[in-house]
Structures are given as structure tokens and as C-alpha cells.
Amino acid sequence: MNQSSNLANALSLVTFAHNGQTRKFNGTPYICHLLEVVAILHHVGISDDTTLAAALLHDIIEDTYIDESTLSELIDQTFTSAKQMSCIHDSVVTDIVRELTDNKLQTKLERHDALLARILTMSENAVT
């Protein structure tokens, strides 16, 4: 399976999970934000499937009804062919998404402070 197929699988997941969501600041479909993140990573030379898939999925736990366990199952089902070819690693994608997920019970300032504190221990893919 090629990179385009892997990203298409991740895009399918986020399109489903974020269906109907819009950006609170400008009202654009939420999927636009996720695609912008991938475009930025691609622009700076990041092209590995795992990082780009995690970029697409980075808000799925935080901003949808999908929890970490469900995400792991969905990735496992969706990316089976890619995993068989060692192109993408579901546990790594889920780990990256978990690292990037904020606690929505915290205030915005608390979330930013928590991110700054944990960024020192994040994986290279998450920091990217």
C-alpha cells in the first residue's frame, strides 16, 4: 500500500469523526485545519506515513467522541494492509495522537502550560 492510500485511510477516519464540525474562529470545516497541518509538515520535508497519519488524526480524541481505545481499533482495521507492509504502525500513531491530546477539562492556559511541560518528554514524531 502506498503513502497516498495510507493518508486516504486516515482522511476517511477524520472525515467521519469530525463530520459537521467547524473551526470556532472562522466557521470553516474542521477538516481544513487537519489538512493544513499535513500541508505544513509536507512543506518542511516530513513525508513518512506514520507522522502524517498522526497529524491528520491529532485532534480526534480531544474533539470527537472517539477515545484512544476506539481509535486504536479503527486504525487497526483501516490500516491492516499498510501494517502488513510495515508502512504504518498503529500503536505508534495512537501513541503520537495521545501525546498531542489536551485535557479538555483544563482551561486554555492550563492546557498550554501542560503542553509546554510535556513537550520535553514527547517523542520526536509528536514534537514534529
Coordinates of C-alpha atoms in Angstrom, one line a residue:
M1 CA 0.0 0.0 0.0
N2 CA 1.4 3.4 -0.9
Q3 CA 1.5 6.6 1.1
S4 CA -1.5 8.0 -0.7
S5 CA -3.6 5.1 0.3
N6 CA -2.5 5.3 4.0
L7 CA -3.3 9.0 4.1
A8 CA -6.6 8.4 2.4
N9 CA -7.4 5.9 5.1
A10 CA -6.5 8.4 7.8
L11 CA -8.5 11.1 5.9
S12 CA -11.5 8.8 5.9
L13 CA -11.3 8.4 9.6
V14 CA -11.1 12.1 10.4
T15 CA -13.7 13.0 7.8
F16 CA -16.1 10.6 9.6
A17 CA -15.2 11.6 13.1
H18 CA -15.1 15.3 12.6
N19 CA -18.2 15.4 10.3
G20 CA -20.2 18.6 10.8
Q21 CA -17.5 20.3 13.0
T22 CA -16.3 23.7 12.1
R23 CA -13.5 25.9 13.3
K24 CA -14.8 28.2 16.1
F25 CA -12.8 31.2 14.8
N26 CA -13.8 31.3 11.2
G27 CA -16.5 28.6 10.7
T28 CA -14.6 26.6 8.1
P29 CA -15.0 22.8 8.1
Y30 CA -12.7 21.4 10.8
I31 CA -11.1 19.0 8.2
C32 CA -9.4 22.1 6.7
H33 CA -7.4 22.5 9.9
L34 CA -6.2 18.9 9.8
L35 CA -5.2 19.2 6.1
E36 CA -3.4 22.4 6.8
V37 CA -1.3 20.7 9.5
V38 CA -0.4 17.9 7.0
A39 CA 0.5 20.6 4.3
I40 CA 2.8 22.4 6.8
L41 CA 4.6 19.1 7.6
H42 CA 4.9 18.2 4.0
H43 CA 6.2 21.7 3.2
V44 CA 9.0 21.3 5.8
G45 CA 10.0 17.9 4.3
I46 CA 8.2 15.5 6.5
S47 CA 6.8 12.6 4.4
D48 CA 6.6 9.5 6.5
D49 CA 3.2 7.8 6.7
T50 CA 3.1 7.4 10.4
T51 CA 3.8 11.1 11.2
L52 CA 1.4 12.4 8.5
A53 CA -1.4 10.0 9.6
A54 CA -0.9 11.1 13.2
A55 CA -1.1 14.7 12.0
L56 CA -4.4 14.1 10.4
L57 CA -5.7 12.3 13.5
H58 CA -4.1 14.6 16.1
D59 CA -7.4 16.1 17.4
I60 CA -9.6 13.0 17.1
I61 CA -9.5 12.0 20.8
E62 CA -9.7 15.6 22.0
D63 CA -12.5 16.9 19.8
T64 CA -14.7 13.9 18.9
Y65 CA -16.5 11.0 20.6
I66 CA -13.7 8.6 19.7
D67 CA -11.5 7.6 22.6
E68 CA -8.0 6.2 22.5
S69 CA -9.1 2.5 22.5
T70 CA -11.6 3.1 19.7
L71 CA -9.0 5.0 17.7
S72 CA -6.6 2.1 18.1
E73 CA -9.2 -0.4 16.9
L74 CA -10.2 1.8 13.9
I75 CA -6.6 2.2 12.9
D76 CA -6.0 -1.5 13.2
Q77 CA -9.0 -2.2 11.0
T78 CA -8.3 0.5 8.5
F79 CA -4.6 0.2 8.1
T80 CA -4.3 -3.6 8.1
S81 CA -2.7 -3.8 4.6
A82 CA -0.3 -0.9 5.3
K83 CA 0.8 -2.6 8.6
Q84 CA 1.5 -5.8 6.8
M85 CA 3.9 -3.9 4.6
S86 CA 5.4 -2.1 7.6
C87 CA 4.4 1.3 6.2
I88 CA 2.5 2.4 9.2
H89 CA 2.4 1.4 12.8
D90 CA -1.0 1.7 14.5
S91 CA 0.4 1.8 18.1
V92 CA 2.8 4.5 17.1
V93 CA 0.1 6.6 15.5
T94 CA -2.1 6.1 18.6
D95 CA 0.8 7.0 20.9
I96 CA 1.5 10.2 18.9
V97 CA -2.1 11.2 19.0
R98 CA -2.3 10.6 22.7
E99 CA 0.8 12.7 23.3
L100 CA -0.8 15.6 21.4
T101 CA -4.2 15.3 23.1
D102 CA -5.1 18.1 25.6
N103 CA -7.2 17.6 28.7
K104 CA -10.4 19.5 27.8
L105 CA -11.3 19.8 31.5
Q106 CA -8.4 22.3 31.8
T107 CA -8.6 26.0 30.9
K108 CA -6.8 27.1 27.8
L109 CA -3.9 28.5 29.9
E110 CA -3.6 25.2 31.8
R111 CA -3.6 23.2 28.6
H112 CA -0.8 25.4 27.1
D113 CA 1.2 25.1 30.3
A114 CA 0.7 21.3 30.3
L115 CA 1.8 21.1 26.7
L116 CA 5.0 23.1 27.5
A117 CA 5.7 20.8 30.4
R118 CA 5.2 17.5 28.5
I119 CA 6.9 18.6 25.2
L120 CA 10.2 17.8 26.8
T121 CA 9.3 14.2 27.1
M122 CA 7.4 13.8 23.8
S123 CA 8.5 11.5 21.0
E124 CA 10.3 13.0 18.1
N125 CA 7.2 12.4 15.8
A126 CA 4.9 14.2 18.3
V127 CA 7.2 17.2 18.6
T128 CA 7.4 17.4 14.8

